[in-house]
Amino acid sequence: MPIVRVEMFRGRTTVMKEFLGRAIVDAVSEIAGPPRENVQVVFSDVGTDEWAIGPTLVSSRPAAPAPHYVPAEVTVERVVLKRGKSAAYLAWRRDAILPFLASRPGFLSSTLLSVETGTYLIVEKWTSPEARERMSADERAARLRAEQAQLVQSSSYELAGRVVDVFRGRS
């Protein structure tokens, strides 16, 4: 039963904590494997007068400029596999593609949706289009595309755009 502890400054709303808790539970469950119901998230709100960075309390430090938020870039790719290649494709994706993507700067997530037998949609999230382009230009990416050609009948990008809103609902 994994327990994740999150310490952060006071001021986050209950809704923010619910969204953060859900994202943490989903990530731990998806990556480490336990059922979502077994993952626990503990939030500790700490005042800026109870937290020091270096020798100075945060409450005594000059305010940092607000971070510039840039919405994630999402791409959707349609992949049609060669007949009988589903198991090989899923294993290749798990063992070759996902470790490569996880090591690339700017990569956030990849989700594979089965839309019909042998046809998948791949939804990838990146910090920027440039991060995805840098990954595509990598020499290892070229080798992976060659491997992919042995498994895939056709592949095409359907959509690409910036995230403008996300709603995860309540469980």
PDB file of C-alpha atoms in Angstrom:
ATOM      1  CA  MET A   1       0.000   0.000   0.000  1.00  0.00           C
ATOM      2  CA  PRO A   2       1.945   3.044  -1.236  1.00  0.00           C
ATOM      3  CA  ILE A   3       1.730   6.235   0.797  1.00  0.00           C
ATOM      4  CA  VAL A   4       2.719   9.511  -0.861  1.00  0.00           C
ATOM      5  CA  ARG A   5       3.363  12.515   1.371  1.00  0.00           C
ATOM      6  CA  VAL A   6       2.988  15.986  -0.110  1.00  0.00           C
ATOM      7  CA  GLU A   7       4.259  18.974   1.858  1.00  0.00           C
ATOM      8  CA  MET A   8       3.415  22.385   0.458  1.00  0.00           C
ATOM      9  CA  PHE A   9       2.675  25.902   1.584  1.00  0.00           C
ATOM     10  CA  ARG A  10      -0.743  26.694   2.973  1.00  0.00           C
ATOM     11  CA  GLY A  11      -3.283  28.228   0.644  1.00  0.00           C
ATOM     12  CA  ARG A  12      -4.258  25.432  -1.735  1.00  0.00           C
ATOM     13  CA  THR A  13      -7.992  24.877  -2.003  1.00  0.00           C
ATOM     14  CA  THR A  14      -9.692  21.561  -1.325  1.00  0.00           C
ATOM     15  CA  VAL A  15     -10.452  21.288  -5.042  1.00  0.00           C
ATOM     16  CA  MET A  16      -6.751  21.744  -5.901  1.00  0.00           C
ATOM     17  CA  LYS A  17      -5.831  19.028  -3.417  1.00  0.00           C
ATOM     18  CA  GLU A  18      -8.485  16.701  -4.837  1.00  0.00           C
ATOM     19  CA  PHE A  19      -7.107  17.173  -8.360  1.00  0.00           C
ATOM     20  CA  LEU A  20      -3.513  16.754  -7.197  1.00  0.00           C
ATOM     21  CA  GLY A  21      -4.420  13.698  -5.123  1.00  0.00           C
ATOM     22  CA  ARG A  22      -6.212  12.117  -8.080  1.00  0.00           C
ATOM     23  CA  ALA A  23      -3.248  12.773 -10.402  1.00  0.00           C
ATOM     24  CA  ILE A  24      -0.817  11.275  -7.867  1.00  0.00           C
ATOM     25  CA  VAL A  25      -3.015   8.208  -7.309  1.00  0.00           C
ATOM     26  CA  ASP A  26      -3.405   7.693 -11.067  1.00  0.00           C
ATOM     27  CA  ALA A  27       0.354   8.018 -11.661  1.00  0.00           C
ATOM     28  CA  VAL A  28       1.351   5.664  -8.830  1.00  0.00           C
ATOM     29  CA  SER A  29      -1.259   3.102  -9.851  1.00  0.00           C
ATOM     30  CA  GLU A  30      -0.386   3.271 -13.547  1.00  0.00           C
ATOM     31  CA  ILE A  31       3.385   3.177 -13.096  1.00  0.00           C
ATOM     32  CA  ALA A  32       3.887   1.064  -9.948  1.00  0.00           C
ATOM     33  CA  GLY A  33       0.868  -1.204 -10.355  1.00  0.00           C
ATOM     34  CA  PRO A  34      -1.173  -1.129  -7.141  1.00  0.00           C
ATOM     35  CA  PRO A  35      -4.936  -0.674  -7.393  1.00  0.00           C
ATOM     36  CA  ARG A  36      -5.978   2.982  -7.170  1.00  0.00           C
ATOM     37  CA  GLU A  37      -7.931   2.216  -3.996  1.00  0.00           C
ATOM     38  CA  ASN A  38      -4.699   1.169  -2.222  1.00  0.00           C
ATOM     39  CA  VAL A  39      -2.741   4.367  -2.908  1.00  0.00           C
ATOM     40  CA  GLN A  40      -2.844   6.919  -0.083  1.00  0.00           C
ATOM     41  CA  VAL A  41      -1.919  10.596  -0.392  1.00  0.00           C
ATOM     42  CA  VAL A  42      -1.240  12.656   2.742  1.00  0.00           C
ATOM     43  CA  PHE A  43      -1.165  16.441   2.458  1.00  0.00           C
ATOM     44  CA  SER A  44       0.695  18.565   4.993  1.00  0.00           C
ATOM     45  CA  ASP A  45       0.139  22.302   4.810  1.00  0.00           C
ATOM     46  CA  VAL A  46       3.114  24.241   6.100  1.00  0.00           C
ATOM     47  CA  GLY A  47       3.258  27.955   6.802  1.00  0.00           C
ATOM     48  CA  THR A  48       5.999  30.024   5.209  1.00  0.00           C
ATOM     49  CA  ASP A  49       7.202  30.848   8.734  1.00  0.00           C
ATOM     50  CA  GLU A  50       7.766  27.105   9.345  1.00  0.00           C
ATOM     51  CA  TRP A  51       9.859  26.437   6.215  1.00  0.00           C
ATOM     52  CA  ALA A  52      13.399  27.593   5.483  1.00  0.00           C
ATOM     53  CA  ILE A  53      15.353  27.479   2.265  1.00  0.00           C
ATOM     54  CA  GLY A  54      18.984  27.711   3.185  1.00  0.00           C
ATOM     55  CA  PRO A  55      19.317  29.802   6.339  1.00  0.00           C
ATOM     56  CA  THR A  56      16.261  31.995   5.639  1.00  0.00           C
ATOM     57  CA  LEU A  57      12.615  31.390   6.423  1.00  0.00           C
ATOM     58  CA  VAL A  58      10.460  31.521   3.311  1.00  0.00           C
ATOM     59  CA  SER A  59       8.338  34.211   4.969  1.00  0.00           C
ATOM     60  CA  SER A  60      11.469  36.443   5.107  1.00  0.00           C
ATOM     61  CA  ARG A  61      12.527  35.912   1.497  1.00  0.00           C
ATOM     62  CA  PRO A  62      11.537  38.284  -1.293  1.00  0.00           C
ATOM     63  CA  ALA A  63       8.544  37.016  -3.240  1.00  0.00           C
ATOM     64  CA  ALA A  64       9.492  34.999  -6.288  1.00  0.00           C
ATOM     65  CA  PRO A  65       7.975  36.101  -9.577  1.00  0.00           C
ATOM     66  CA  ALA A  66       4.905  34.135 -10.565  1.00  0.00           C
ATOM     67  CA  PRO A  67       5.867  31.245 -12.853  1.00  0.00           C
ATOM     68  CA  HIS A  68       4.854  31.594 -16.473  1.00  0.00           C
ATOM     69  CA  TYR A  69       2.416  28.767 -17.149  1.00  0.00           C
ATOM     70  CA  VAL A  70       2.602  27.256 -20.612  1.00  0.00           C
ATOM     71  CA  PRO A  71      -0.127  24.726 -21.380  1.00  0.00           C
ATOM     72  CA  ALA A  72       0.964  21.269 -22.493  1.00  0.00           C
ATOM     73  CA  GLU A  73       1.094  20.280 -26.153  1.00  0.00           C
ATOM     74  CA  VAL A  74      -0.993  17.209 -26.969  1.00  0.00           C
ATOM     75  CA  THR A  75      -0.749  15.120 -30.121  1.00  0.00           C
ATOM     76  CA  VAL A  76      -3.068  12.348 -31.269  1.00  0.00           C
ATOM     77  CA  GLU A  77      -1.719   9.730 -33.671  1.00  0.00           C
ATOM     78  CA  ARG A  78      -3.714   6.930 -35.331  1.00  0.00           C
ATOM     79  CA  VAL A  79      -1.821   3.652 -35.751  1.00  0.00           C
ATOM     80  CA  VAL A  80      -3.070   0.650 -37.714  1.00  0.00           C
ATOM     81  CA  LEU A  81      -1.073  -2.508 -37.065  1.00  0.00           C
ATOM     82  CA  LYS A  82      -0.191  -5.283 -39.466  1.00  0.00           C
ATOM     83  CA  ARG A  83      -2.377  -8.363 -39.001  1.00  0.00           C
ATOM     84  CA  GLY A  84      -1.413 -10.416 -35.959  1.00  0.00           C
ATOM     85  CA  LYS A  85       1.100  -7.879 -34.611  1.00  0.00           C
ATOM     86  CA  SER A  86      -0.849  -6.523 -31.615  1.00  0.00           C
ATOM     87  CA  ALA A  87       0.996  -8.495 -28.919  1.00  0.00           C
ATOM     88  CA  ALA A  88       4.393  -7.727 -30.459  1.00  0.00           C
ATOM     89  CA  TYR A  89       3.504  -4.044 -30.827  1.00  0.00           C
ATOM     90  CA  LEU A  90       2.342  -3.714 -27.210  1.00  0.00           C
ATOM     91  CA  ALA A  91       5.504  -5.426 -25.928  1.00  0.00           C
ATOM     92  CA  TRP A  92       7.716  -3.244 -28.168  1.00  0.00           C
ATOM     93  CA  ARG A  93       5.925  -0.116 -27.007  1.00  0.00           C
ATOM     94  CA  ARG A  94       6.335  -1.102 -23.333  1.00  0.00           C
ATOM     95  CA  ASP A  95       9.974  -2.208 -23.638  1.00  0.00           C
ATOM     96  CA  ALA A  96      11.379   0.245 -26.225  1.00  0.00           C
ATOM     97  CA  ILE A  97       9.138   3.264 -26.790  1.00  0.00           C
ATOM     98  CA  LEU A  98       8.038   4.134 -23.259  1.00  0.00           C
ATOM     99  CA  PRO A  99      11.536   4.015 -21.682  1.00  0.00           C
ATOM    100  CA  PHE A 100      12.859   6.162 -24.547  1.00  0.00           C
ATOM    101  CA  LEU A 101      10.057   8.728 -24.198  1.00  0.00           C
ATOM    102  CA  ALA A 102      10.434   8.845 -20.407  1.00  0.00           C
ATOM    103  CA  SER A 103      14.085   9.809 -20.836  1.00  0.00           C
ATOM    104  CA  ARG A 104      13.340  12.730 -23.191  1.00  0.00           C
ATOM    105  CA  PRO A 105      13.245  16.286 -21.816  1.00  0.00           C
ATOM    106  CA  GLY A 106       9.764  17.756 -22.092  1.00  0.00           C
ATOM    107  CA  PHE A 107       7.894  14.430 -22.232  1.00  0.00           C
ATOM    108  CA  LEU A 108       4.869  14.329 -19.910  1.00  0.00           C
ATOM    109  CA  SER A 109       2.752  11.268 -20.795  1.00  0.00           C
ATOM    110  CA  SER A 110       1.637   8.781 -23.419  1.00  0.00           C
ATOM    111  CA  THR A 111      -1.715   7.006 -23.468  1.00  0.00           C
ATOM    112  CA  LEU A 112      -2.636   4.199 -25.852  1.00  0.00           C
ATOM    113  CA  LEU A 113      -6.311   3.750 -26.723  1.00  0.00           C
ATOM    114  CA  SER A 114      -7.604   0.671 -28.555  1.00  0.00           C
ATOM    115  CA  VAL A 115     -10.339   1.918 -30.892  1.00  0.00           C
ATOM    116  CA  GLU A 116     -10.880  -1.322 -32.818  1.00  0.00           C
ATOM    117  CA  THR A 117      -8.962  -4.536 -33.416  1.00  0.00           C
ATOM    118  CA  GLY A 118      -5.453  -3.615 -34.500  1.00  0.00           C
ATOM    119  CA  THR A 119      -6.112   0.130 -34.475  1.00  0.00           C
ATOM    120  CA  TYR A 120      -4.898   2.441 -31.745  1.00  0.00           C
ATOM    121  CA  LEU A 121      -4.864   6.113 -30.917  1.00  0.00           C
ATOM    122  CA  ILE A 122      -1.747   7.380 -29.181  1.00  0.00           C
ATOM    123  CA  VAL A 123      -2.260  10.522 -27.092  1.00  0.00           C
ATOM    124  CA  GLU A 124       1.036  12.121 -26.084  1.00  0.00           C
ATOM    125  CA  LYS A 125       1.534  15.130 -23.868  1.00  0.00           C
ATOM    126  CA  TRP A 126       4.657  17.305 -24.133  1.00  0.00           C
ATOM    127  CA  THR A 127       5.729  20.550 -22.519  1.00  0.00           C
ATOM    128  CA  SER A 128       6.074  22.135 -25.978  1.00  0.00           C
ATOM    129  CA  PRO A 129       6.036  21.315 -29.697  1.00  0.00           C
ATOM    130  CA  GLU A 130       9.793  21.971 -29.683  1.00  0.00           C
ATOM    131  CA  ALA A 131      10.363  19.253 -27.061  1.00  0.00           C
ATOM    132  CA  ARG A 132       8.513  16.746 -29.241  1.00  0.00           C
ATOM    133  CA  GLU A 133      10.445  17.863 -32.327  1.00  0.00           C
ATOM    134  CA  ARG A 134      13.762  17.416 -30.491  1.00  0.00           C
ATOM    135  CA  MET A 135      12.711  13.892 -29.552  1.00  0.00           C
ATOM    136  CA  SER A 136      11.735  13.120 -33.169  1.00  0.00           C
ATOM    137  CA  ALA A 137      15.121  14.350 -34.418  1.00  0.00           C
ATOM    138  CA  ASP A 138      17.004  12.090 -31.985  1.00  0.00           C
ATOM    139  CA  GLU A 139      19.040   9.304 -33.602  1.00  0.00           C
ATOM    140  CA  ARG A 140      17.376   6.688 -31.348  1.00  0.00           C
ATOM    141  CA  ALA A 141      13.943   7.893 -32.549  1.00  0.00           C
ATOM    142  CA  ALA A 142      14.965   7.119 -36.121  1.00  0.00           C
ATOM    143  CA  ARG A 143      15.933   3.568 -35.140  1.00  0.00           C
ATOM    144  CA  LEU A 144      12.616   3.139 -33.294  1.00  0.00           C
ATOM    145  CA  ARG A 145      10.701   4.303 -36.398  1.00  0.00           C
ATOM    146  CA  ALA A 146      12.494   1.598 -38.394  1.00  0.00           C
ATOM    147  CA  GLU A 147      11.480  -1.011 -35.807  1.00  0.00           C
ATOM    148  CA  GLN A 148       7.920   0.325 -35.883  1.00  0.00           C
ATOM    149  CA  ALA A 149       7.719  -0.238 -39.643  1.00  0.00           C
ATOM    150  CA  GLN A 150       7.911  -3.997 -38.986  1.00  0.00           C
ATOM    151  CA  LEU A 151       4.714  -3.844 -36.894  1.00  0.00           C
ATOM    152  CA  VAL A 152       2.630  -0.965 -38.253  1.00  0.00           C
ATOM    153  CA  GLN A 153       0.641  -0.868 -41.476  1.00  0.00           C
ATOM    154  CA  SER A 154      -0.059   2.872 -41.329  1.00  0.00           C
ATOM    155  CA  SER A 155       0.394   5.788 -38.970  1.00  0.00           C
ATOM    156  CA  SER A 156      -0.882   9.350 -39.185  1.00  0.00           C
ATOM    157  CA  TYR A 157      -1.138  12.344 -36.923  1.00  0.00           C
ATOM    158  CA  GLU A 158      -4.755  13.305 -36.452  1.00  0.00           C
ATOM    159  CA  LEU A 159      -4.530  16.316 -34.139  1.00  0.00           C
ATOM    160  CA  ALA A 160      -2.107  18.503 -32.254  1.00  0.00           C
ATOM    161  CA  GLY A 161      -2.871  21.398 -29.934  1.00  0.00           C
ATOM    162  CA  ARG A 162      -2.445  23.091 -26.572  1.00  0.00           C
ATOM    163  CA  VAL A 163      -4.380  22.012 -23.486  1.00  0.00           C
ATOM    164  CA  VAL A 164      -6.831  24.750 -22.527  1.00  0.00           C
ATOM    165  CA  ASP A 165      -8.915  22.976 -19.888  1.00  0.00           C
ATOM    166  CA  VAL A 166      -8.852  19.678 -17.988  1.00  0.00           C
ATOM    167  CA  PHE A 167     -11.623  18.229 -15.844  1.00  0.00           C
ATOM    168  CA  ARG A 168     -11.083  14.950 -14.032  1.00  0.00           C
ATOM    169  CA  GLY A 169     -14.355  14.845 -12.138  1.00  0.00           C
ATOM    170  CA  ARG A 170     -14.840  13.257  -8.744  1.00  0.00           C
ATOM    171  CA  SER A 171     -14.577   9.577  -7.904  1.00  0.00           C
TER     172      SER A 171
END
